[in-house]
Amino acid sequence: MNEELKLYMVMLGCKPEGRLTEQHDIFFGIGDSLKNLIPKIKVFWPEGKGKIHIDAWREVTVVDNFSIEISTKDVAATTASEKLFFINLGGYKENEFEEYHYKILSVAKSLGLASKNAKKTTFYKHFGFKGATSHIDDKYGIDVDDIYNVSDILDKQFKERYSLKITKSETNLKEDVLHIEYLKLDKITF
């Protein structure tokens, strides 16, 4: 296990050429600093052409009272049955011309259980009305926009070198700090 390396979850924003509104996407990367992930961020969203910024980010160390750590592939990996899932919920408010999104991480043994956990969120219960319910994609049996096993969506170079070590804690762990701020990539120094 390498103490310096962390899993980062970053919400990127950009108004690519030809678009009328700002677009967003989520980037997951493994590194020792946010600054050192910038080259991977640019490769991740090539249409951004130097216009990408960060709207929010976090070092992912705790999810659902599980610790999340980075292990190198050469370290004997434990065969933990838990996986880390990224879930993008979508929902609506009556008479508002908008689809709202709520991004969460969940530790579960399967995609189905992670989807079930998502349905328990306050967002899922309060963003929707008859004819426009909160959703996860229908192919999962409930309504969710997007759901992914984080290990599957990491860049190929990250997947080849590292794995996620997910460990249940017997004590209450301190939640991750969410950094909600506008950051230009060329101004990041940490």
mmCIF file with all atom_site columns, N, CA, C and O in Angstrom, residues 25-42:
data_model
loop_
_atom_site.group_PDB
_atom_site.id
_atom_site.type_symbol
_atom_site.label_atom_id
_atom_site.label_alt_id
_atom_site.label_comp_id
_atom_site.label_asym_id
_atom_site.label_entity_id
_atom_site.label_seq_id
_atom_site.pdbx_PDB_ins_code
_atom_site.Cartn_x
_atom_site.Cartn_y
_atom_site.Cartn_z
_atom_site.occupancy
_atom_site.B_iso_or_equiv
_atom_site.pdbx_formal_charge
_atom_site.auth_seq_id
_atom_site.auth_comp_id
_atom_site.auth_asym_id
_atom_site.auth_atom_id
_atom_site.pdbx_PDB_model_num
ATOM 1  N N  . ASP A 1 25 ? -18.660 16.620 -16.340 1.00 0.00 ? 25 ASP A N  1
ATOM 2  C CA . ASP A 1 25 ? -18.362 15.192 -16.306 1.00 0.00 ? 25 ASP A CA 1
ATOM 3  C C  . ASP A 1 25 ? -17.566 14.919 -15.037 1.00 0.00 ? 25 ASP A C  1
ATOM 4  O O  . ASP A 1 25 ? -17.034 15.838 -14.417 1.00 0.00 ? 25 ASP A O  1
ATOM 5  N N  . ILE A 1 26 ? -17.503 13.644 -14.667 1.00 0.00 ? 26 ILE A N  1
ATOM 6  C CA . ILE A 1 26 ? -16.774 13.230 -13.474 1.00 0.00 ? 26 ILE A CA 1
ATOM 7  C C  . ILE A 1 26 ? -15.528 12.463 -13.902 1.00 0.00 ? 26 ILE A C  1
ATOM 8  O O  . ILE A 1 26 ? -15.590 11.576 -14.759 1.00 0.00 ? 26 ILE A O  1
ATOM 9  N N  . PHE A 1 27 ? -14.410 12.822 -13.291 1.00 0.00 ? 27 PHE A N  1
ATOM 10 C CA . PHE A 1 27 ? -13.124 12.180 -13.545 1.00 0.00 ? 27 PHE A CA 1
ATOM 11 C C  . PHE A 1 27 ? -12.663 11.509 -12.253 1.00 0.00 ? 27 PHE A C  1
ATOM 12 O O  . PHE A 1 27 ? -12.716 12.116 -11.180 1.00 0.00 ? 27 PHE A O  1
ATOM 13 N N  . PHE A 1 28 ? -12.211 10.264 -12.352 1.00 0.00 ? 28 PHE A N  1
ATOM 14 C CA . PHE A 1 28 ? -11.583 9.564  -11.234 1.00 0.00 ? 28 PHE A CA 1
ATOM 15 C C  . PHE A 1 28 ? -10.132 9.325  -11.596 1.00 0.00 ? 28 PHE A C  1
ATOM 16 O O  . PHE A 1 28 ? -9.835  8.861  -12.706 1.00 0.00 ? 28 PHE A O  1
ATOM 17 N N  . GLY A 1 29 ? -9.238  9.657  -10.675 1.00 0.00 ? 29 GLY A N  1
ATOM 18 C CA . GLY A 1 29 ? -7.819  9.439  -10.926 1.00 0.00 ? 29 GLY A CA 1
ATOM 19 C C  . GLY A 1 29 ? -7.083  9.092  -9.647  1.00 0.00 ? 29 GLY A C  1
ATOM 20 O O  . GLY A 1 29 ? -7.550  9.395  -8.545  1.00 0.00 ? 29 GLY A O  1
ATOM 21 N N  . ILE A 1 30 ? -5.939  8.463  -9.808  1.00 0.00 ? 30 ILE A N  1
ATOM 22 C CA . ILE A 1 30 ? -5.090  8.087  -8.681  1.00 0.00 ? 30 ILE A CA 1
ATOM 23 C C  . ILE A 1 30 ? -3.790  8.870  -8.806  1.00 0.00 ? 30 ILE A C  1
ATOM 24 O O  . ILE A 1 30 ? -3.140  8.841  -9.846  1.00 0.00 ? 30 ILE A O  1
ATOM 25 N N  . GLY A 1 31 ? -3.437  9.556  -7.713  1.00 0.00 ? 31 GLY A N  1
ATOM 26 C CA . GLY A 1 31 ? -2.203  10.319 -7.738  1.00 0.00 ? 31 GLY A CA 1
ATOM 27 C C  . GLY A 1 31 ? -1.839  10.827 -6.358  1.00 0.00 ? 31 GLY A C  1
ATOM 28 O O  . GLY A 1 31 ? -2.567  10.622 -5.397  1.00 0.00 ? 31 GLY A O  1
ATOM 29 N N  . ASP A 1 32 ? -0.704  11.521 -6.307  1.00 0.00 ? 32 ASP A N  1
ATOM 30 C CA . ASP A 1 32 ? -0.259  12.081 -5.037  1.00 0.00 ? 32 ASP A CA 1
ATOM 31 C C  . ASP A 1 32 ? -0.696  13.529 -4.859  1.00 0.00 ? 32 ASP A C  1
ATOM 32 O O  . ASP A 1 32 ? -0.520  14.109 -3.793  1.00 0.00 ? 32 ASP A O  1
ATOM 33 N N  . SER A 1 33 ? -1.272  14.121 -5.905  1.00 0.00 ? 33 SER A N  1
ATOM 34 C CA . SER A 1 33 ? -1.793  15.483 -5.812  1.00 0.00 ? 33 SER A CA 1
ATOM 35 C C  . SER A 1 33 ? -2.783  15.720 -6.944  1.00 0.00 ? 33 SER A C  1
ATOM 36 O O  . SER A 1 33 ? -2.753  15.028 -7.971  1.00 0.00 ? 33 SER A O  1
ATOM 37 N N  . LEU A 1 34 ? -3.635  16.696 -6.752  1.00 0.00 ? 34 LEU A N  1
ATOM 38 C CA . LEU A 1 34 ? -4.585  17.077 -7.796  1.00 0.00 ? 34 LEU A CA 1
ATOM 39 C C  . LEU A 1 34 ? -3.830  17.636 -8.999  1.00 0.00 ? 34 LEU A C  1
ATOM 40 O O  . LEU A 1 34 ? -4.144  17.318 -10.147 1.00 0.00 ? 34 LEU A O  1
ATOM 41 N N  . LYS A 1 35 ? -2.806  18.441 -8.732  1.00 0.00 ? 35 LYS A N  1
ATOM 42 C CA . LYS A 1 35 ? -2.011  19.053 -9.804  1.00 0.00 ? 35 LYS A CA 1
ATOM 43 C C  . LYS A 1 35 ? -1.419  17.997 -10.740 1.00 0.00 ? 35 LYS A C  1
ATOM 44 O O  . LYS A 1 35 ? -1.415  18.163 -11.955 1.00 0.00 ? 35 LYS A O  1
ATOM 45 N N  . ASN A 1 36 ? -0.928  16.898 -10.170 1.00 0.00 ? 36 ASN A N  1
ATOM 46 C CA . ASN A 1 36 ? -0.296  15.865 -11.000 1.00 0.00 ? 36 ASN A CA 1
ATOM 47 C C  . ASN A 1 36 ? -1.296  15.076 -11.840 1.00 0.00 ? 36 ASN A C  1
ATOM 48 O O  . ASN A 1 36 ? -0.887  14.312 -12.716 1.00 0.00 ? 36 ASN A O  1
ATOM 49 N N  . LEU A 1 37 ? -2.590  15.263 -11.599 1.00 0.00 ? 37 LEU A N  1
ATOM 50 C CA . LEU A 1 37 ? -3.615  14.600 -12.419 1.00 0.00 ? 37 LEU A CA 1
ATOM 51 C C  . LEU A 1 37 ? -4.037  15.433 -13.633 1.00 0.00 ? 37 LEU A C  1
ATOM 52 O O  . LEU A 1 37 ? -4.756  14.943 -14.504 1.00 0.00 ? 37 LEU A O  1
ATOM 53 N N  . ILE A 1 38 ? -3.588  16.665 -13.719 1.00 0.00 ? 38 ILE A N  1
ATOM 54 C CA . ILE A 1 38 ? -4.020  17.563 -14.804 1.00 0.00 ? 38 ILE A CA 1
ATOM 55 C C  . ILE A 1 38 ? -3.765  16.976 -16.193 1.00 0.00 ? 38 ILE A C  1
ATOM 56 O O  . ILE A 1 38 ? -4.663  17.014 -17.044 1.00 0.00 ? 38 ILE A O  1
ATOM 57 N N  . PRO A 1 39 ? -2.591  16.404 -16.486 1.00 0.00 ? 39 PRO A N  1
ATOM 58 C CA . PRO A 1 39 ? -2.415  15.816 -17.828 1.00 0.00 ? 39 PRO A CA 1
ATOM 59 C C  . PRO A 1 39 ? -3.460  14.732 -18.138 1.00 0.00 ? 39 PRO A C  1
ATOM 60 O O  . PRO A 1 39 ? -3.967  14.658 -19.261 1.00 0.00 ? 39 PRO A O  1
ATOM 61 N N  . LYS A 1 40 ? -3.798  13.899 -17.151 1.00 0.00 ? 40 LYS A N  1
ATOM 62 C CA . LYS A 1 40 ? -4.806  12.849 -17.357 1.00 0.00 ? 40 LYS A CA 1
ATOM 63 C C  . LYS A 1 40 ? -6.191  13.464 -17.562 1.00 0.00 ? 40 LYS A C  1
ATOM 64 O O  . LYS A 1 40 ? -7.002  12.942 -18.329 1.00 0.00 ? 40 LYS A O  1
ATOM 65 N N  . ILE A 1 41 ? -6.482  14.546 -16.854 1.00 0.00 ? 41 ILE A N  1
ATOM 66 C CA . ILE A 1 41 ? -7.770  15.237 -17.013 1.00 0.00 ? 41 ILE A CA 1
ATOM 67 C C  . ILE A 1 41 ? -7.913  15.744 -18.446 1.00 0.00 ? 41 ILE A C  1
ATOM 68 O O  . ILE A 1 41 ? -8.962  15.599 -19.065 1.00 0.00 ? 41 ILE A O  1
ATOM 69 N N  . LYS A 1 42 ? -6.858  16.326 -18.984 1.00 0.00 ? 42 LYS A N  1
ATOM 70 C CA . LYS A 1 42 ? -6.898  16.860 -20.355 1.00 0.00 ? 42 LYS A CA 1
ATOM 71 C C  . LYS A 1 42 ? -7.097  15.744 -21.377 1.00 0.00 ? 42 LYS A C  1
ATOM 72 O O  . LYS A 1 42 ? -7.819  15.920 -22.358 1.00 0.00 ? 42 LYS A O  1
#
